[in-house]
């Protein structure tokens, strides 16, 4: 459960294959109830004209621990406050995460807005998530929601 706006540098360049192999963006890695809610949110936001970019659903615990240790016991700046979170859940040996991270997809009609711009309708996303029983638990991470 990291603030991916601050951790995006971890996913760039030569480390991309190393880091992306430890995390998933698939609905299949979510708990079925969480996946159902997340699909409803994505459909509703698309209907409003704001398609979402799924950043992650499941994270291996080893990746989360590396992120947590960064800036504490390994070089770099601190990018997360959480050792273990809802992205790291497993059931019967399979990923069953209960959290999802979203950003807004860049669109030509909104030139100059990156995926994390505060000009996106984050409050609308929060309200739609709440209507679908997904909660925003981290006030510093706008795109992170938990079932």
PDB file of C-alpha atoms in Angstrom:
ATOM      1  CA  UNK A   1       0.000   0.000   0.000  1.00  0.00           C
ATOM      2  CA  UNK A   2       2.351   2.642  -1.233  1.00  0.00           C
ATOM      3  CA  UNK A   3       1.784   6.092  -2.510  1.00  0.00           C
ATOM      4  CA  UNK A   4       2.466   5.143  -6.108  1.00  0.00           C
ATOM      5  CA  UNK A   5       2.795   8.758  -7.177  1.00  0.00           C
ATOM      6  CA  UNK A   6       5.937   8.847  -5.044  1.00  0.00           C
ATOM      7  CA  UNK A   7       7.032   5.306  -5.890  1.00  0.00           C
ATOM      8  CA  UNK A   8       6.606   5.546  -9.650  1.00  0.00           C
ATOM      9  CA  UNK A   9      10.364   5.929 -10.082  1.00  0.00           C
ATOM     10  CA  UNK A  10      10.681   2.324  -8.910  1.00  0.00           C
ATOM     11  CA  UNK A  11       8.769   1.123 -11.948  1.00  0.00           C
ATOM     12  CA  UNK A  12      10.848   2.958 -14.575  1.00  0.00           C
ATOM     13  CA  UNK A  13      13.898   2.021 -16.568  1.00  0.00           C
ATOM     14  CA  UNK A  14      15.965  -1.075 -15.865  1.00  0.00           C
ATOM     15  CA  UNK A  15      14.006  -2.057 -12.775  1.00  0.00           C
ATOM     16  CA  UNK A  16      10.703  -2.294 -14.631  1.00  0.00           C
ATOM     17  CA  UNK A  17      10.792  -6.072 -15.246  1.00  0.00           C
ATOM     18  CA  UNK A  18      12.021  -6.777 -11.720  1.00  0.00           C
ATOM     19  CA  UNK A  19       9.265  -4.751 -10.035  1.00  0.00           C
ATOM     20  CA  UNK A  20       6.340  -5.427 -12.340  1.00  0.00           C
ATOM     21  CA  UNK A  21       6.873  -9.193 -12.056  1.00  0.00           C
ATOM     22  CA  UNK A  22       6.150  -8.867  -8.331  1.00  0.00           C
ATOM     23  CA  UNK A  23       2.829  -7.079  -8.711  1.00  0.00           C
ATOM     24  CA  UNK A  24      -0.401  -7.549 -10.646  1.00  0.00           C
ATOM     25  CA  UNK A  25      -3.083  -5.376 -12.223  1.00  0.00           C
ATOM     26  CA  UNK A  26      -5.454  -8.282 -12.846  1.00  0.00           C
ATOM     27  CA  UNK A  27      -8.950  -8.631 -11.423  1.00  0.00           C
ATOM     28  CA  UNK A  28      -8.143 -12.359 -11.126  1.00  0.00           C
ATOM     29  CA  UNK A  29      -5.778 -11.564  -8.236  1.00  0.00           C
ATOM     30  CA  UNK A  30      -8.492  -9.826  -6.246  1.00  0.00           C
ATOM     31  CA  UNK A  31     -10.958 -11.429  -3.895  1.00  0.00           C
ATOM     32  CA  UNK A  32     -14.087 -12.122  -6.050  1.00  0.00           C
ATOM     33  CA  UNK A  33     -16.240  -9.638  -4.118  1.00  0.00           C
ATOM     34  CA  UNK A  34     -13.557  -6.952  -4.391  1.00  0.00           C
ATOM     35  CA  UNK A  35     -13.191  -7.630  -8.127  1.00  0.00           C
ATOM     36  CA  UNK A  36     -16.946  -7.247  -8.630  1.00  0.00           C
ATOM     37  CA  UNK A  37     -16.935  -3.886  -6.830  1.00  0.00           C
ATOM     38  CA  UNK A  38     -13.847  -2.681  -8.709  1.00  0.00           C
ATOM     39  CA  UNK A  39     -15.393  -3.548 -12.077  1.00  0.00           C
ATOM     40  CA  UNK A  40     -18.501  -1.545 -11.158  1.00  0.00           C
ATOM     41  CA  UNK A  41     -16.360   1.466 -10.214  1.00  0.00           C
ATOM     42  CA  UNK A  42     -14.390   1.318 -13.476  1.00  0.00           C
ATOM     43  CA  UNK A  43     -17.615   1.075 -15.491  1.00  0.00           C
ATOM     44  CA  UNK A  44     -19.212   4.008 -13.648  1.00  0.00           C
ATOM     45  CA  UNK A  45     -16.161   6.253 -14.045  1.00  0.00           C
ATOM     46  CA  UNK A  46     -15.921   5.376 -17.754  1.00  0.00           C
ATOM     47  CA  UNK A  47     -19.619   6.249 -18.141  1.00  0.00           C
ATOM     48  CA  UNK A  48     -18.828   9.687 -16.661  1.00  0.00           C
ATOM     49  CA  UNK A  49     -16.040  10.063 -19.233  1.00  0.00           C
ATOM     50  CA  UNK A  50     -13.120   9.433 -16.889  1.00  0.00           C
ATOM     51  CA  UNK A  51     -11.642   5.996 -17.634  1.00  0.00           C
ATOM     52  CA  UNK A  52      -9.352   4.678 -14.910  1.00  0.00           C
ATOM     53  CA  UNK A  53      -5.900   3.171 -15.222  1.00  0.00           C
ATOM     54  CA  UNK A  54      -5.492   0.165 -12.928  1.00  0.00           C
ATOM     55  CA  UNK A  55      -2.112   0.523 -11.197  1.00  0.00           C
ATOM     56  CA  UNK A  56      -2.107  -2.606  -9.036  1.00  0.00           C
ATOM     57  CA  UNK A  57      -4.288  -5.183  -7.388  1.00  0.00           C
ATOM     58  CA  UNK A  58      -1.889  -7.733  -5.881  1.00  0.00           C
ATOM     59  CA  UNK A  59       1.625  -7.222  -4.563  1.00  0.00           C
ATOM     60  CA  UNK A  60       3.961  -9.952  -3.377  1.00  0.00           C
ATOM     61  CA  UNK A  61       4.858  -9.403   0.249  1.00  0.00           C
ATOM     62  CA  UNK A  62       8.559  -9.421  -0.677  1.00  0.00           C
ATOM     63  CA  UNK A  63       8.034  -6.355  -2.887  1.00  0.00           C
ATOM     64  CA  UNK A  64       6.074  -4.564  -0.175  1.00  0.00           C
ATOM     65  CA  UNK A  65       8.849  -5.248   2.343  1.00  0.00           C
ATOM     66  CA  UNK A  66      11.490  -3.901  -0.081  1.00  0.00           C
ATOM     67  CA  UNK A  67       9.451  -0.740  -0.508  1.00  0.00           C
ATOM     68  CA  UNK A  68       8.976  -0.428   3.252  1.00  0.00           C
ATOM     69  CA  UNK A  69      12.705  -0.929   3.952  1.00  0.00           C
ATOM     70  CA  UNK A  70      13.683   1.713   1.385  1.00  0.00           C
ATOM     71  CA  UNK A  71      14.847   4.776   3.251  1.00  0.00           C
ATOM     72  CA  UNK A  72      14.958   2.858   6.528  1.00  0.00           C
ATOM     73  CA  UNK A  73      17.441  -0.003   6.152  1.00  0.00           C
ATOM     74  CA  UNK A  74      18.277   0.349   2.440  1.00  0.00           C
ATOM     75  CA  UNK A  75      19.249   3.443   0.427  1.00  0.00           C
ATOM     76  CA  UNK A  76      16.578   5.722  -1.015  1.00  0.00           C
ATOM     77  CA  UNK A  77      13.712   7.789   0.266  1.00  0.00           C
ATOM     78  CA  UNK A  78      10.748   6.445   2.191  1.00  0.00           C
ATOM     79  CA  UNK A  79       7.836   5.686  -0.169  1.00  0.00           C
ATOM     80  CA  UNK A  80       5.409   3.797   2.101  1.00  0.00           C
ATOM     81  CA  UNK A  81       4.294   3.683   5.711  1.00  0.00           C
ATOM     82  CA  UNK A  82       2.908   0.133   5.495  1.00  0.00           C
ATOM     83  CA  UNK A  83       4.783  -3.161   6.030  1.00  0.00           C
ATOM     84  CA  UNK A  84       1.932  -5.456   5.060  1.00  0.00           C
ATOM     85  CA  UNK A  85      -1.341  -4.461   3.509  1.00  0.00           C
ATOM     86  CA  UNK A  86      -4.499  -5.445   1.703  1.00  0.00           C
ATOM     87  CA  UNK A  87      -2.577  -5.908  -1.560  1.00  0.00           C
ATOM     88  CA  UNK A  88      -0.589  -8.808  -0.048  1.00  0.00           C
ATOM     89  CA  UNK A  89      -3.403 -11.194   0.928  1.00  0.00           C
ATOM     90  CA  UNK A  90      -3.403 -14.826  -0.199  1.00  0.00           C
ATOM     91  CA  UNK A  91      -5.924 -17.619   0.298  1.00  0.00           C
ATOM     92  CA  UNK A  92      -5.225 -21.282  -0.414  1.00  0.00           C
ATOM     93  CA  UNK A  93      -1.890 -20.299  -1.948  1.00  0.00           C
ATOM     94  CA  UNK A  94      -3.441 -17.883  -4.462  1.00  0.00           C
ATOM     95  CA  UNK A  95      -3.546 -14.067  -4.495  1.00  0.00           C
ATOM     96  CA  UNK A  96      -6.806 -12.724  -3.065  1.00  0.00           C
ATOM     97  CA  UNK A  97      -6.055  -9.041  -2.545  1.00  0.00           C
ATOM     98  CA  UNK A  98      -8.698  -6.774  -1.032  1.00  0.00           C
ATOM     99  CA  UNK A  99      -7.290  -3.454  -2.320  1.00  0.00           C
ATOM    100  CA  UNK A 100      -6.871  -1.716  -5.654  1.00  0.00           C
ATOM    101  CA  UNK A 101      -4.925   1.340  -6.787  1.00  0.00           C
ATOM    102  CA  UNK A 102      -6.161   3.524  -9.641  1.00  0.00           C
ATOM    103  CA  UNK A 103      -5.042   6.606 -11.512  1.00  0.00           C
ATOM    104  CA  UNK A 104      -6.844   8.435 -14.295  1.00  0.00           C
ATOM    105  CA  UNK A 105      -5.990   7.583 -17.891  1.00  0.00           C
ATOM    106  CA  UNK A 106      -4.452  10.479 -19.784  1.00  0.00           C
ATOM    107  CA  UNK A 107      -6.813  11.896 -22.390  1.00  0.00           C
ATOM    108  CA  UNK A 108      -6.235  14.247 -25.312  1.00  0.00           C
ATOM    109  CA  UNK A 109      -9.124  16.449 -24.189  1.00  0.00           C
ATOM    110  CA  UNK A 110      -7.240  17.143 -20.929  1.00  0.00           C
ATOM    111  CA  UNK A 111      -3.817  18.134 -22.199  1.00  0.00           C
ATOM    112  CA  UNK A 112      -1.293  18.829 -19.470  1.00  0.00           C
ATOM    113  CA  UNK A 113      -2.860  16.539 -16.861  1.00  0.00           C
ATOM    114  CA  UNK A 114      -0.760  13.604 -15.766  1.00  0.00           C
ATOM    115  CA  UNK A 115      -2.344  10.489 -14.247  1.00  0.00           C
ATOM    116  CA  UNK A 116      -2.028  11.891 -10.710  1.00  0.00           C
ATOM    117  CA  UNK A 117      -3.057  15.520 -11.326  1.00  0.00           C
ATOM    118  CA  UNK A 118      -5.271  17.022  -8.645  1.00  0.00           C
ATOM    119  CA  UNK A 119      -7.457  18.357 -11.494  1.00  0.00           C
ATOM    120  CA  UNK A 120      -9.000  14.912 -11.962  1.00  0.00           C
ATOM    121  CA  UNK A 121     -12.334  14.212 -10.184  1.00  0.00           C
ATOM    122  CA  UNK A 122     -10.853  12.321  -7.225  1.00  0.00           C
ATOM    123  CA  UNK A 123     -13.873  13.215  -5.083  1.00  0.00           C
ATOM    124  CA  UNK A 124     -16.242  11.649  -7.638  1.00  0.00           C
ATOM    125  CA  UNK A 125     -14.106   8.504  -7.635  1.00  0.00           C
ATOM    126  CA  UNK A 126     -14.255   8.397  -3.829  1.00  0.00           C
ATOM    127  CA  UNK A 127     -18.057   8.735  -3.815  1.00  0.00           C
ATOM    128  CA  UNK A 128     -18.551   6.034  -6.460  1.00  0.00           C
ATOM    129  CA  UNK A 129     -16.195   3.726  -4.549  1.00  0.00           C
ATOM    130  CA  UNK A 130     -18.107   4.307  -1.328  1.00  0.00           C
ATOM    131  CA  UNK A 131     -21.379   3.512  -3.138  1.00  0.00           C
ATOM    132  CA  UNK A 132     -19.752   0.225  -4.207  1.00  0.00           C
ATOM    133  CA  UNK A 133     -18.516  -0.497  -0.643  1.00  0.00           C
ATOM    134  CA  UNK A 134     -14.862   0.319  -1.338  1.00  0.00           C
ATOM    135  CA  UNK A 135     -13.251   2.618   1.210  1.00  0.00           C
ATOM    136  CA  UNK A 136     -10.482   5.178   0.861  1.00  0.00           C
ATOM    137  CA  UNK A 137      -8.282   4.405   3.858  1.00  0.00           C
ATOM    138  CA  UNK A 138      -5.133   6.411   3.121  1.00  0.00           C
ATOM    139  CA  UNK A 139      -5.701  10.157   3.014  1.00  0.00           C
ATOM    140  CA  UNK A 140      -2.346  10.730   1.262  1.00  0.00           C
ATOM    141  CA  UNK A 141      -3.036   8.153  -1.494  1.00  0.00           C
ATOM    142  CA  UNK A 142      -5.983   9.318  -3.595  1.00  0.00           C
ATOM    143  CA  UNK A 143      -6.271   6.249  -5.829  1.00  0.00           C
ATOM    144  CA  UNK A 144      -6.052   3.557  -3.131  1.00  0.00           C
ATOM    145  CA  UNK A 145      -9.287   1.785  -2.110  1.00  0.00           C
ATOM    146  CA  UNK A 146      -9.957  -1.206   0.146  1.00  0.00           C
ATOM    147  CA  UNK A 147     -12.879  -3.630   0.359  1.00  0.00           C
TER     148      UNK A 147
END
